[in-house]
Amino acid sequence: MIRDEQLILGRLGDCTGFLLRRVQSQLAKSFYTTASEHQLRPGLFSALSVIADNPGLSQRELARITSLDGATTVNIIDALESRDYAVRKRVKADRRKHALFITSAGVQFLDELFPLVEDAEANVINELRLTELNWLKTVLDRLHQNTL
């Protein structure tokens, strides 16, 4: 059996998407382990956090910032509403649009969950120095901006 440190990726090691997905997969495993008792998926957590930091944003804005399609975003908002973590309110100026707001239960839930998520991420990123982590976040944000 070949040990991980002996495996050769070859040209695949030059593929940014593969390298990002490999790390994201580990982060997702840590997240699921941490959040499983709350029956929470990463999309719900991300959406609720964005809603908390951007009160009144639209469903379309939420979909754009989280890189989710419209149908998935609606399903996530439905799930957040069913848990009483967020509410949709019609925009008076345009009744076709909904503004999203976090509830007090949603705020409390995020306050409980963020430390757990940070601990789970620490298991994956603990080898990085703070300057490296900040650089990585900056580069990832730039890559995301290029996709918009």
PDB file of N, CA and C in Angstrom, residues 22-124:
ATOM      1  N   ARG A  22     -10.140  19.416  -2.674  1.00  0.00           N
ATOM      2  CA  ARG A  22      -9.570  18.486  -1.699  1.00  0.00           C
ATOM      3  C   ARG A  22      -9.596  19.093  -0.294  1.00  0.00           C
ATOM      4  N   VAL A  23      -9.231  20.360  -0.179  1.00  0.00           N
ATOM      5  CA  VAL A  23      -9.266  21.027   1.127  1.00  0.00           C
ATOM      6  C   VAL A  23     -10.712  21.252   1.557  1.00  0.00           C
ATOM      7  N   GLN A  24     -11.566  21.670   0.608  1.00  0.00           N
ATOM      8  CA  GLN A  24     -12.969  21.908   0.940  1.00  0.00           C
ATOM      9  C   GLN A  24     -13.622  20.633   1.442  1.00  0.00           C
ATOM     10  N   SER A  25     -13.254  19.517   0.884  1.00  0.00           N
ATOM     11  CA  SER A  25     -13.798  18.234   1.325  1.00  0.00           C
ATOM     12  C   SER A  25     -13.454  17.969   2.788  1.00  0.00           C
ATOM     13  N   GLN A  26     -12.232  18.257   3.179  1.00  0.00           N
ATOM     14  CA  GLN A  26     -11.828  18.070   4.572  1.00  0.00           C
ATOM     15  C   GLN A  26     -12.553  19.051   5.495  1.00  0.00           C
ATOM     16  N   LEU A  27     -12.686  20.297   5.048  1.00  0.00           N
ATOM     17  CA  LEU A  27     -13.425  21.280   5.844  1.00  0.00           C
ATOM     18  C   LEU A  27     -14.885  20.857   5.995  1.00  0.00           C
ATOM     19  N   ALA A  28     -15.483  20.341   4.929  1.00  0.00           N
ATOM     20  CA  ALA A  28     -16.878  19.892   4.988  1.00  0.00           C
ATOM     21  C   ALA A  28     -17.034  18.728   5.955  1.00  0.00           C
ATOM     22  N   LYS A  29     -16.101  17.779   5.940  1.00  0.00           N
ATOM     23  CA  LYS A  29     -16.165  16.657   6.885  1.00  0.00           C
ATOM     24  C   LYS A  29     -16.116  17.166   8.320  1.00  0.00           C
ATOM     25  N   SER A  30     -15.215  18.103   8.593  1.00  0.00           N
ATOM     26  CA  SER A  30     -15.125  18.672   9.943  1.00  0.00           C
ATOM     27  C   SER A  30     -16.415  19.386  10.311  1.00  0.00           C
ATOM     28  N   PHE A  31     -16.977  20.128   9.343  1.00  0.00           N
ATOM     29  CA  PHE A  31     -18.223  20.847   9.596  1.00  0.00           C
ATOM     30  C   PHE A  31     -19.349  19.873   9.909  1.00  0.00           C
ATOM     31  N   TYR A  32     -19.514  18.839   9.088  1.00  0.00           N
ATOM     32  CA  TYR A  32     -20.599  17.877   9.302  1.00  0.00           C
ATOM     33  C   TYR A  32     -20.473  17.181  10.649  1.00  0.00           C
ATOM     34  N   THR A  33     -19.258  16.846  11.034  1.00  0.00           N
ATOM     35  CA  THR A  33     -19.048  16.211  12.336  1.00  0.00           C
ATOM     36  C   THR A  33     -19.487  17.148  13.453  1.00  0.00           C
ATOM     37  N   THR A  34     -19.115  18.415  13.333  1.00  0.00           N
ATOM     38  CA  THR A  34     -19.442  19.409  14.354  1.00  0.00           C
ATOM     39  C   THR A  34     -20.930  19.741  14.376  1.00  0.00           C
ATOM     40  N   ALA A  35     -21.517  19.915  13.201  1.00  0.00           N
ATOM     41  CA  ALA A  35     -22.887  20.426  13.113  1.00  0.00           C
ATOM     42  C   ALA A  35     -23.944  19.335  13.027  1.00  0.00           C
ATOM     43  N   SER A  36     -23.544  18.072  13.025  1.00  0.00           N
ATOM     44  CA  SER A  36     -24.514  16.993  12.833  1.00  0.00           C
ATOM     45  C   SER A  36     -25.585  16.963  13.917  1.00  0.00           C
ATOM     46  N   GLU A  37     -25.219  17.260  15.142  1.00  0.00           N
ATOM     47  CA  GLU A  37     -26.229  17.242  16.208  1.00  0.00           C
ATOM     48  C   GLU A  37     -27.258  18.353  16.036  1.00  0.00           C
ATOM     49  N   HIS A  38     -26.924  19.371  15.244  1.00  0.00           N
ATOM     50  CA  HIS A  38     -27.859  20.468  14.971  1.00  0.00           C
ATOM     51  C   HIS A  38     -28.597  20.260  13.653  1.00  0.00           C
ATOM     52  N   GLN A  39     -28.332  19.128  12.989  1.00  0.00           N
ATOM     53  CA  GLN A  39     -28.927  18.823  11.683  1.00  0.00           C
ATOM     54  C   GLN A  39     -28.766  20.012  10.735  1.00  0.00           C
ATOM     55  N   LEU A  40     -27.529  20.442  10.619  1.00  0.00           N
ATOM     56  CA  LEU A  40     -27.225  21.644   9.858  1.00  0.00           C
ATOM     57  C   LEU A  40     -26.296  21.325   8.699  1.00  0.00           C
ATOM     58  N   ARG A  41     -26.612  21.888   7.551  1.00  0.00           N
ATOM     59  CA  ARG A  41     -25.754  21.779   6.373  1.00  0.00           C
ATOM     60  C   ARG A  41     -24.972  23.086   6.225  1.00  0.00           C
ATOM     61  N   PRO A  42     -23.814  23.022   5.547  1.00  0.00           N
ATOM     62  CA  PRO A  42     -23.021  24.246   5.378  1.00  0.00           C
ATOM     63  C   PRO A  42     -23.801  25.382   4.727  1.00  0.00           C
ATOM     64  N   GLY A  43     -24.658  25.075   3.753  1.00  0.00           N
ATOM     65  CA  GLY A  43     -25.427  26.122   3.086  1.00  0.00           C
ATOM     66  C   GLY A  43     -26.340  26.884   4.026  1.00  0.00           C
ATOM     67  N   LEU A  44     -26.958  26.185   4.971  1.00  0.00           N
ATOM     68  CA  LEU A  44     -27.831  26.845   5.948  1.00  0.00           C
ATOM     69  C   LEU A  44     -27.026  27.768   6.849  1.00  0.00           C
ATOM     70  N   PHE A  45     -25.900  27.274   7.313  1.00  0.00           N
ATOM     71  CA  PHE A  45     -25.048  28.062   8.195  1.00  0.00           C
ATOM     72  C   PHE A  45     -24.548  29.312   7.476  1.00  0.00           C
ATOM     73  N   SER A  46     -24.051  29.143   6.259  1.00  0.00           N
ATOM     74  CA  SER A  46     -23.535  30.279   5.489  1.00  0.00           C
ATOM     75  C   SER A  46     -24.630  31.303   5.223  1.00  0.00           C
ATOM     76  N   ALA A  47     -25.784  30.826   4.789  1.00  0.00           N
ATOM     77  CA  ALA A  47     -26.883  31.738   4.477  1.00  0.00           C
ATOM     78  C   ALA A  47     -27.322  32.512   5.708  1.00  0.00           C
ATOM     79  N   LEU A  48     -27.468  31.825   6.823  1.00  0.00           N
ATOM     80  CA  LEU A  48     -27.899  32.503   8.045  1.00  0.00           C
ATOM     81  C   LEU A  48     -26.877  33.545   8.477  1.00  0.00           C
ATOM     82  N   SER A  49     -25.614  33.226   8.360  1.00  0.00           N
ATOM     83  CA  SER A  49     -24.570  34.171   8.730  1.00  0.00           C
ATOM     84  C   SER A  49     -24.594  35.408   7.830  1.00  0.00           C
ATOM     85  N   VAL A  50     -24.779  35.203   6.527  1.00  0.00           N
ATOM     86  CA  VAL A  50     -24.847  36.334   5.593  1.00  0.00           C
ATOM     87  C   VAL A  50     -26.080  37.185   5.883  1.00  0.00           C
ATOM     88  N   ILE A  51     -27.210  36.546   6.163  1.00  0.00           N
ATOM     89  CA  ILE A  51     -28.430  37.290   6.502  1.00  0.00           C
ATOM     90  C   ILE A  51     -28.210  38.111   7.768  1.00  0.00           C
ATOM     91  N   ALA A  52     -27.538  37.531   8.751  1.00  0.00           N
ATOM     92  CA  ALA A  52     -27.283  38.242  10.010  1.00  0.00           C
ATOM     93  C   ALA A  52     -26.453  39.496   9.781  1.00  0.00           C
ATOM     94  N   ASP A  53     -25.477  39.402   8.890  1.00  0.00           N
ATOM     95  CA  ASP A  53     -24.572  40.529   8.655  1.00  0.00           C
ATOM     96  C   ASP A  53     -25.081  41.517   7.615  1.00  0.00           C
ATOM     97  N   ASN A  54     -26.174  41.174   6.934  1.00  0.00           N
ATOM     98  CA  ASN A  54     -26.731  42.029   5.879  1.00  0.00           C
ATOM     99  C   ASN A  54     -28.249  42.074   5.984  1.00  0.00           C
ATOM    100  N   PRO A  55     -28.784  42.630   7.073  1.00  0.00           N
ATOM    101  CA  PRO A  55     -30.240  42.630   7.247  1.00  0.00           C
ATOM    102  C   PRO A  55     -30.944  43.312   6.074  1.00  0.00           C
ATOM    103  N   GLY A  56     -31.974  42.646   5.583  1.00  0.00           N
ATOM    104  CA  GLY A  56     -32.771  43.204   4.505  1.00  0.00           C
ATOM    105  C   GLY A  56     -32.285  42.847   3.108  1.00  0.00           C
ATOM    106  N   LEU A  57     -31.245  42.021   3.004  1.00  0.00           N
ATOM    107  CA  LEU A  57     -30.784  41.672   1.661  1.00  0.00           C
ATOM    108  C   LEU A  57     -31.824  40.812   0.961  1.00  0.00           C
ATOM    109  N   SER A  58     -31.766  40.796  -0.353  1.00  0.00           N
ATOM    110  CA  SER A  58     -32.752  40.042  -1.131  1.00  0.00           C
ATOM    111  C   SER A  58     -32.303  38.598  -1.301  1.00  0.00           C
ATOM    112  N   GLN A  59     -33.247  37.764  -1.713  1.00  0.00           N
ATOM    113  CA  GLN A  59     -32.924  36.364  -1.986  1.00  0.00           C
ATOM    114  C   GLN A  59     -31.883  36.274  -3.101  1.00  0.00           C
ATOM    115  N   ARG A  60     -32.012  37.114  -4.098  1.00  0.00           N
ATOM    116  CA  ARG A  60     -31.059  37.118  -5.220  1.00  0.00           C
ATOM    117  C   ARG A  60     -29.660  37.495  -4.739  1.00  0.00           C
ATOM    118  N   GLU A  61     -29.574  38.498  -3.865  1.00  0.00           N
ATOM    119  CA  GLU A  61     -28.263  38.893  -3.323  1.00  0.00           C
ATOM    120  C   GLU A  61     -27.658  37.761  -2.495  1.00  0.00           C
ATOM    121  N   LEU A  62     -28.496  37.084  -1.723  1.00  0.00           N
ATOM    122  CA  LEU A  62     -28.014  35.953  -0.926  1.00  0.00           C
ATOM    123  C   LEU A  62     -27.481  34.848  -1.836  1.00  0.00           C
ATOM    124  N   ALA A  63     -28.201  34.549  -2.901  1.00  0.00           N
ATOM    125  CA  ALA A  63     -27.754  33.519  -3.847  1.00  0.00           C
ATOM    126  C   ALA A  63     -26.411  33.902  -4.461  1.00  0.00           C
ATOM    127  N   ARG A  64     -26.257  35.168  -4.821  1.00  0.00           N
ATOM    128  CA  ARG A  64     -25.016  35.616  -5.456  1.00  0.00           C
ATOM    129  C   ARG A  64     -23.833  35.516  -4.509  1.00  0.00           C
ATOM    130  N   ILE A  65     -23.989  36.001  -3.282  1.00  0.00           N
ATOM    131  CA  ILE A  65     -22.863  36.039  -2.345  1.00  0.00           C
ATOM    132  C   ILE A  65     -22.472  34.643  -1.864  1.00  0.00           C
ATOM    133  N   THR A  66     -23.432  33.717  -1.825  1.00  0.00           N
ATOM    134  CA  THR A  66     -23.127  32.350  -1.382  1.00  0.00           C
ATOM    135  C   THR A  66     -22.858  31.402  -2.552  1.00  0.00           C
ATOM    136  N   SER A  67     -22.957  31.915  -3.771  1.00  0.00           N
ATOM    137  CA  SER A  67     -22.732  31.121  -4.992  1.00  0.00           C
ATOM    138  C   SER A  67     -23.672  29.923  -5.089  1.00  0.00           C
ATOM    139  N   LEU A  68     -24.926  30.137  -4.707  1.00  0.00           N
ATOM    140  CA  LEU A  68     -25.943  29.087  -4.807  1.00  0.00           C
ATOM    141  C   LEU A  68     -26.956  29.468  -5.871  1.00  0.00           C
ATOM    142  N   ASP A  69     -27.568  28.470  -6.507  1.00  0.00           N
ATOM    143  CA  ASP A  69     -28.596  28.773  -7.499  1.00  0.00           C
ATOM    144  C   ASP A  69     -29.881  29.194  -6.784  1.00  0.00           C
ATOM    145  N   GLY A  70     -30.795  29.773  -7.551  1.00  0.00           N
ATOM    146  CA  GLY A  70     -32.020  30.309  -6.975  1.00  0.00           C
ATOM    147  C   GLY A  70     -32.869  29.285  -6.253  1.00  0.00           C
ATOM    148  N   ALA A  71     -33.046  28.106  -6.844  1.00  0.00           N
ATOM    149  CA  ALA A  71     -33.880  27.072  -6.223  1.00  0.00           C
ATOM    150  C   ALA A  71     -33.285  26.602  -4.900  1.00  0.00           C
ATOM    151  N   THR A  72     -31.977  26.412  -4.869  1.00  0.00           N
ATOM    152  CA  THR A  72     -31.315  25.994  -3.629  1.00  0.00           C
ATOM    153  C   THR A  72     -31.454  27.072  -2.569  1.00  0.00           C
ATOM    154  N   THR A  73     -31.311  28.322  -2.983  1.00  0.00           N
ATOM    155  CA  THR A  73     -31.440  29.435  -2.038  1.00  0.00           C
ATOM    156  C   THR A  73     -32.836  29.472  -1.432  1.00  0.00           C
ATOM    157  N   VAL A  74     -33.855  29.283  -2.249  1.00  0.00           N
ATOM    158  CA  VAL A  74     -35.235  29.264  -1.741  1.00  0.00           C
ATOM    159  C   VAL A  74     -35.410  28.123  -0.745  1.00  0.00           C
ATOM    160  N   ASN A  75     -34.879  26.946  -1.053  1.00  0.00           N
ATOM    161  CA  ASN A  75     -34.975  25.809  -0.126  1.00  0.00           C
ATOM    162  C   ASN A  75     -34.280  26.113   1.196  1.00  0.00           C
ATOM    163  N   ILE A  76     -33.144  26.761   1.135  1.00  0.00           N
ATOM    164  CA  ILE A  76     -32.414  27.115   2.354  1.00  0.00           C
ATOM    165  C   ILE A  76     -33.204  28.122   3.176  1.00  0.00           C
ATOM    166  N   ILE A  77     -33.768  29.123   2.515  1.00  0.00           N
ATOM    167  CA  ILE A  77     -34.560  30.126   3.236  1.00  0.00           C
ATOM    168  C   ILE A  77     -35.792  29.470   3.855  1.00  0.00           C
ATOM    169  N   ASP A  78     -36.433  28.570   3.122  1.00  0.00           N
ATOM    170  CA  ASP A  78     -37.570  27.827   3.680  1.00  0.00           C
ATOM    171  C   ASP A  78     -37.155  27.080   4.946  1.00  0.00           C
ATOM    172  N   ALA A  79     -35.998  26.422   4.893  1.00  0.00           N
ATOM    173  CA  ALA A  79     -35.517  25.668   6.058  1.00  0.00           C
ATOM    174  C   ALA A  79     -35.207  26.599   7.228  1.00  0.00           C
ATOM    175  N   LEU A  80     -34.609  27.744   6.944  1.00  0.00           N
ATOM    176  CA  LEU A  80     -34.309  28.703   8.016  1.00  0.00           C
ATOM    177  C   LEU A  80     -35.591  29.252   8.628  1.00  0.00           C
ATOM    178  N   GLU A  81     -36.588  29.522   7.797  1.00  0.00           N
ATOM    179  CA  GLU A  81     -37.871  29.999   8.315  1.00  0.00           C
ATOM    180  C   GLU A  81     -38.565  28.924   9.143  1.00  0.00           C
ATOM    181  N   SER A  82     -38.499  27.678   8.707  1.00  0.00           N
ATOM    182  CA  SER A  82     -39.170  26.608   9.450  1.00  0.00           C
ATOM    183  C   SER A  82     -38.542  26.402  10.828  1.00  0.00           C
ATOM    184  N   ARG A  83     -37.281  26.757  10.968  1.00  0.00           N
ATOM    185  CA  ARG A  83     -36.598  26.665  12.264  1.00  0.00           C
ATOM    186  C   ARG A  83     -36.712  27.966  13.063  1.00  0.00           C
ATOM    187  N   ASP A  84     -37.385  28.955  12.488  1.00  0.00           N
ATOM    188  CA  ASP A  84     -37.546  30.275  13.102  1.00  0.00           C
ATOM    189  C   ASP A  84     -36.199  30.989  13.279  1.00  0.00           C
ATOM    190  N   TYR A  85     -35.275  30.772  12.333  1.00  0.00           N
ATOM    191  CA  TYR A  85     -33.976  31.444  12.376  1.00  0.00           C
ATOM    192  C   TYR A  85     -33.947  32.687  11.493  1.00  0.00           C
ATOM    193  N   ALA A  86     -34.851  32.758  10.515  1.00  0.00           N
ATOM    194  CA  ALA A  86     -34.891  33.894   9.601  1.00  0.00           C
ATOM    195  C   ALA A  86     -36.322  34.102   9.130  1.00  0.00           C
ATOM    196  N   VAL A  87     -36.596  35.317   8.656  1.00  0.00           N
ATOM    197  CA  VAL A  87     -37.914  35.637   8.099  1.00  0.00           C
ATOM    198  C   VAL A  87     -37.738  36.380   6.780  1.00  0.00           C
ATOM    199  N   ARG A  88     -38.737  36.188   5.905  1.00  0.00           N
ATOM    200  CA  ARG A  88     -38.828  36.930   4.642  1.00  0.00           C
ATOM    201  C   ARG A  88     -39.903  37.986   4.825  1.00  0.00           C
ATOM    202  N   LYS A  89     -39.609  39.187   4.394  1.00  0.00           N
ATOM    203  CA  LYS A  89     -40.611  40.255   4.419  1.00  0.00           C
ATOM    204  C   LYS A  89     -40.682  40.870   3.028  1.00  0.00           C
ATOM    205  N   ARG A  90     -41.907  41.101   2.567  1.00  0.00           N
ATOM    206  CA  ARG A  90     -42.076  41.728   1.251  1.00  0.00           C
ATOM    207  C   ARG A  90     -41.517  43.147   1.284  1.00  0.00           C
ATOM    208  N   VAL A  91     -40.868  43.517   0.197  1.00  0.00           N
ATOM    209  CA  VAL A  91     -40.343  44.872   0.051  1.00  0.00           C
ATOM    210  C   VAL A  91     -41.488  45.747  -0.438  1.00  0.00           C
ATOM    211  N   LYS A  92     -41.788  46.809   0.307  1.00  0.00           N
ATOM    212  CA  LYS A  92     -42.938  47.649  -0.038  1.00  0.00           C
ATOM    213  C   LYS A  92     -42.790  48.299  -1.407  1.00  0.00           C
ATOM    214  N   ALA A  93     -41.579  48.693  -1.763  1.00  0.00           N
ATOM    215  CA  ALA A  93     -41.354  49.355  -3.047  1.00  0.00           C
ATOM    216  C   ALA A  93     -41.506  48.400  -4.231  1.00  0.00           C
ATOM    217  N   ASP A  94     -41.303  47.120  -4.000  1.00  0.00           N
ATOM    218  CA  ASP A  94     -41.422  46.111  -5.058  1.00  0.00           C
ATOM    219  C   ASP A  94     -41.922  44.817  -4.427  1.00  0.00           C
ATOM    220  N   ARG A  95     -43.225  44.605  -4.480  1.00  0.00           N
ATOM    221  CA  ARG A  95     -43.840  43.483  -3.773  1.00  0.00           C
ATOM    222  C   ARG A  95     -43.414  42.117  -4.313  1.00  0.00           C
ATOM    223  N   ARG A  96     -42.700  42.087  -5.433  1.00  0.00           N
ATOM    224  CA  ARG A  96     -42.186  40.814  -5.953  1.00  0.00           C
ATOM    225  C   ARG A  96     -40.946  40.366  -5.189  1.00  0.00           C
ATOM    226  N   LYS A  97     -40.304  41.300  -4.501  1.00  0.00           N
ATOM    227  CA  LYS A  97     -39.055  40.994  -3.797  1.00  0.00           C
ATOM    228  C   LYS A  97     -39.304  40.748  -2.316  1.00  0.00           C
ATOM    229  N   HIS A  98     -38.423  39.945  -1.743  1.00  0.00           N
ATOM    230  CA  HIS A  98     -38.446  39.683  -0.307  1.00  0.00           C
ATOM    231  C   HIS A  98     -37.126  40.126   0.305  1.00  0.00           C
ATOM    232  N   ALA A  99     -37.214  40.767   1.450  1.00  0.00           N
ATOM    233  CA  ALA A  99     -36.025  41.114   2.229  1.00  0.00           C
ATOM    234  C   ALA A  99     -35.879  40.064   3.324  1.00  0.00           C
ATOM    235  N   LEU A 100     -34.643  39.701   3.612  1.00  0.00           N
ATOM    236  CA  LEU A 100     -34.368  38.640   4.580  1.00  0.00           C
ATOM    237  C   LEU A 100     -33.807  39.226   5.870  1.00  0.00           C
ATOM    238  N   PHE A 101     -34.297  38.686   6.986  1.00  0.00           N
ATOM    239  CA  PHE A 101     -33.857  39.146   8.301  1.00  0.00           C
ATOM    240  C   PHE A 101     -33.660  37.949   9.222  1.00  0.00           C
ATOM    241  N   ILE A 102     -32.675  38.054  10.085  1.00  0.00           N
ATOM    242  CA  ILE A 102     -32.437  37.011  11.080  1.00  0.00           C
ATOM    243  C   ILE A 102     -33.358  37.257  12.272  1.00  0.00           C
ATOM    244  N   THR A 103     -33.783  36.207  12.932  1.00  0.00           N
ATOM    245  CA  THR A 103     -34.602  36.322  14.139  1.00  0.00           C
ATOM    246  C   THR A 103     -33.697  36.246  15.368  1.00  0.00           C
ATOM    247  N   SER A 104     -34.263  36.504  16.528  1.00  0.00           N
ATOM    248  CA  SER A 104     -33.467  36.387  17.759  1.00  0.00           C
ATOM    249  C   SER A 104     -33.017  34.941  17.970  1.00  0.00           C
ATOM    250  N   ALA A 105     -33.861  33.972  17.589  1.00  0.00           N
ATOM    251  CA  ALA A 105     -33.456  32.562  17.686  1.00  0.00           C
ATOM    252  C   ALA A 105     -32.285  32.275  16.744  1.00  0.00           C
ATOM    253  N   GLY A 106     -32.291  32.899  15.571  1.00  0.00           N
ATOM    254  CA  GLY A 106     -31.189  32.736  14.626  1.00  0.00           C
ATOM    255  C   GLY A 106     -29.892  33.319  15.153  1.00  0.00           C
ATOM    256  N   VAL A 107     -29.983  34.482  15.788  1.00  0.00           N
ATOM    257  CA  VAL A 107     -28.794  35.108  16.389  1.00  0.00           C
ATOM    258  C   VAL A 107     -28.225  34.201  17.472  1.00  0.00           C
ATOM    259  N   GLN A 108     -29.085  33.697  18.329  1.00  0.00           N
ATOM    260  CA  GLN A 108     -28.648  32.806  19.404  1.00  0.00           C
ATOM    261  C   GLN A 108     -28.004  31.541  18.830  1.00  0.00           C
ATOM    262  N   PHE A 109     -28.614  31.003  17.787  1.00  0.00           N
ATOM    263  CA  PHE A 109     -28.079  29.797  17.161  1.00  0.00           C
ATOM    264  C   PHE A 109     -26.678  30.046  16.594  1.00  0.00           C
ATOM    265  N   LEU A 110     -26.496  31.162  15.889  1.00  0.00           N
ATOM    266  CA  LEU A 110     -25.167  31.483  15.350  1.00  0.00           C
ATOM    267  C   LEU A 110     -24.152  31.680  16.470  1.00  0.00           C
ATOM    268  N   ASP A 111     -24.573  32.343  17.547  1.00  0.00           N
ATOM    269  CA  ASP A 111     -23.666  32.556  18.682  1.00  0.00           C
ATOM    270  C   ASP A 111     -23.200  31.230  19.282  1.00  0.00           C
ATOM    271  N   GLU A 112     -24.071  30.241  19.283  1.00  0.00           N
ATOM    272  CA  GLU A 112     -23.702  28.914  19.796  1.00  0.00           C
ATOM    273  C   GLU A 112     -22.836  28.145  18.796  1.00  0.00           C
ATOM    274  N   LEU A 113     -23.142  28.291  17.520  1.00  0.00           N
ATOM    275  CA  LEU A 113     -22.502  27.451  16.517  1.00  0.00           C
ATOM    276  C   LEU A 113     -21.148  27.965  16.035  1.00  0.00           C
ATOM    277  N   PHE A 114     -20.965  29.281  15.961  1.00  0.00           N
ATOM    278  CA  PHE A 114     -19.704  29.801  15.420  1.00  0.00           C
ATOM    279  C   PHE A 114     -18.470  29.269  16.142  1.00  0.00           C
ATOM    280  N   PRO A 115     -18.440  29.222  17.469  1.00  0.00           N
ATOM    281  CA  PRO A 115     -17.248  28.662  18.123  1.00  0.00           C
ATOM    282  C   PRO A 115     -16.997  27.202  17.743  1.00  0.00           C
ATOM    283  N   LEU A 116     -18.060  26.428  17.553  1.00  0.00           N
ATOM    284  CA  LEU A 116     -17.907  25.029  17.152  1.00  0.00           C
ATOM    285  C   LEU A 116     -17.337  24.919  15.741  1.00  0.00           C
ATOM    286  N   VAL A 117     -17.833  25.764  14.847  1.00  0.00           N
ATOM    287  CA  VAL A 117     -17.350  25.753  13.468  1.00  0.00           C
ATOM    288  C   VAL A 117     -15.891  26.207  13.418  1.00  0.00           C
ATOM    289  N   GLU A 118     -15.559  27.222  14.192  1.00  0.00           N
ATOM    290  CA  GLU A 118     -14.170  27.697  14.232  1.00  0.00           C
ATOM    291  C   GLU A 118     -13.240  26.603  14.740  1.00  0.00           C
ATOM    292  N   ASP A 119     -13.681  25.850  15.748  1.00  0.00           N
ATOM    293  CA  ASP A 119     -12.875  24.727  16.250  1.00  0.00           C
ATOM    294  C   ASP A 119     -12.708  23.651  15.178  1.00  0.00           C
ATOM    295  N   ALA A 120     -13.783  23.370  14.449  1.00  0.00           N
ATOM    296  CA  ALA A 120     -13.713  22.358  13.393  1.00  0.00           C
ATOM    297  C   ALA A 120     -12.750  22.790  12.290  1.00  0.00           C
ATOM    298  N   GLU A 121     -12.789  24.057  11.920  1.00  0.00           N
ATOM    299  CA  GLU A 121     -11.867  24.553  10.898  1.00  0.00           C
ATOM    300  C   GLU A 121     -10.431  24.519  11.393  1.00  0.00           C
ATOM    301  N   ALA A 122     -10.249  24.762  12.671  1.00  0.00           N
ATOM    302  CA  ALA A 122      -8.894  24.772  13.234  1.00  0.00           C
ATOM    303  C   ALA A 122      -8.203  23.435  13.019  1.00  0.00           C
ATOM    304  N   ASN A 123      -8.969  22.350  13.012  1.00  0.00           N
ATOM    305  CA  ASN A 123      -8.383  21.029  12.777  1.00  0.00           C
ATOM    306  C   ASN A 123      -7.763  20.910  11.388  1.00  0.00           C
ATOM    307  N   VAL A 124      -8.247  21.709  10.440  1.00  0.00           N
ATOM    308  CA  VAL A 124      -7.743  21.652   9.072  1.00  0.00           C
ATOM    309  C   VAL A 124      -6.668  22.708   8.825  1.00  0.00           C
TER     310      VAL A 124
END
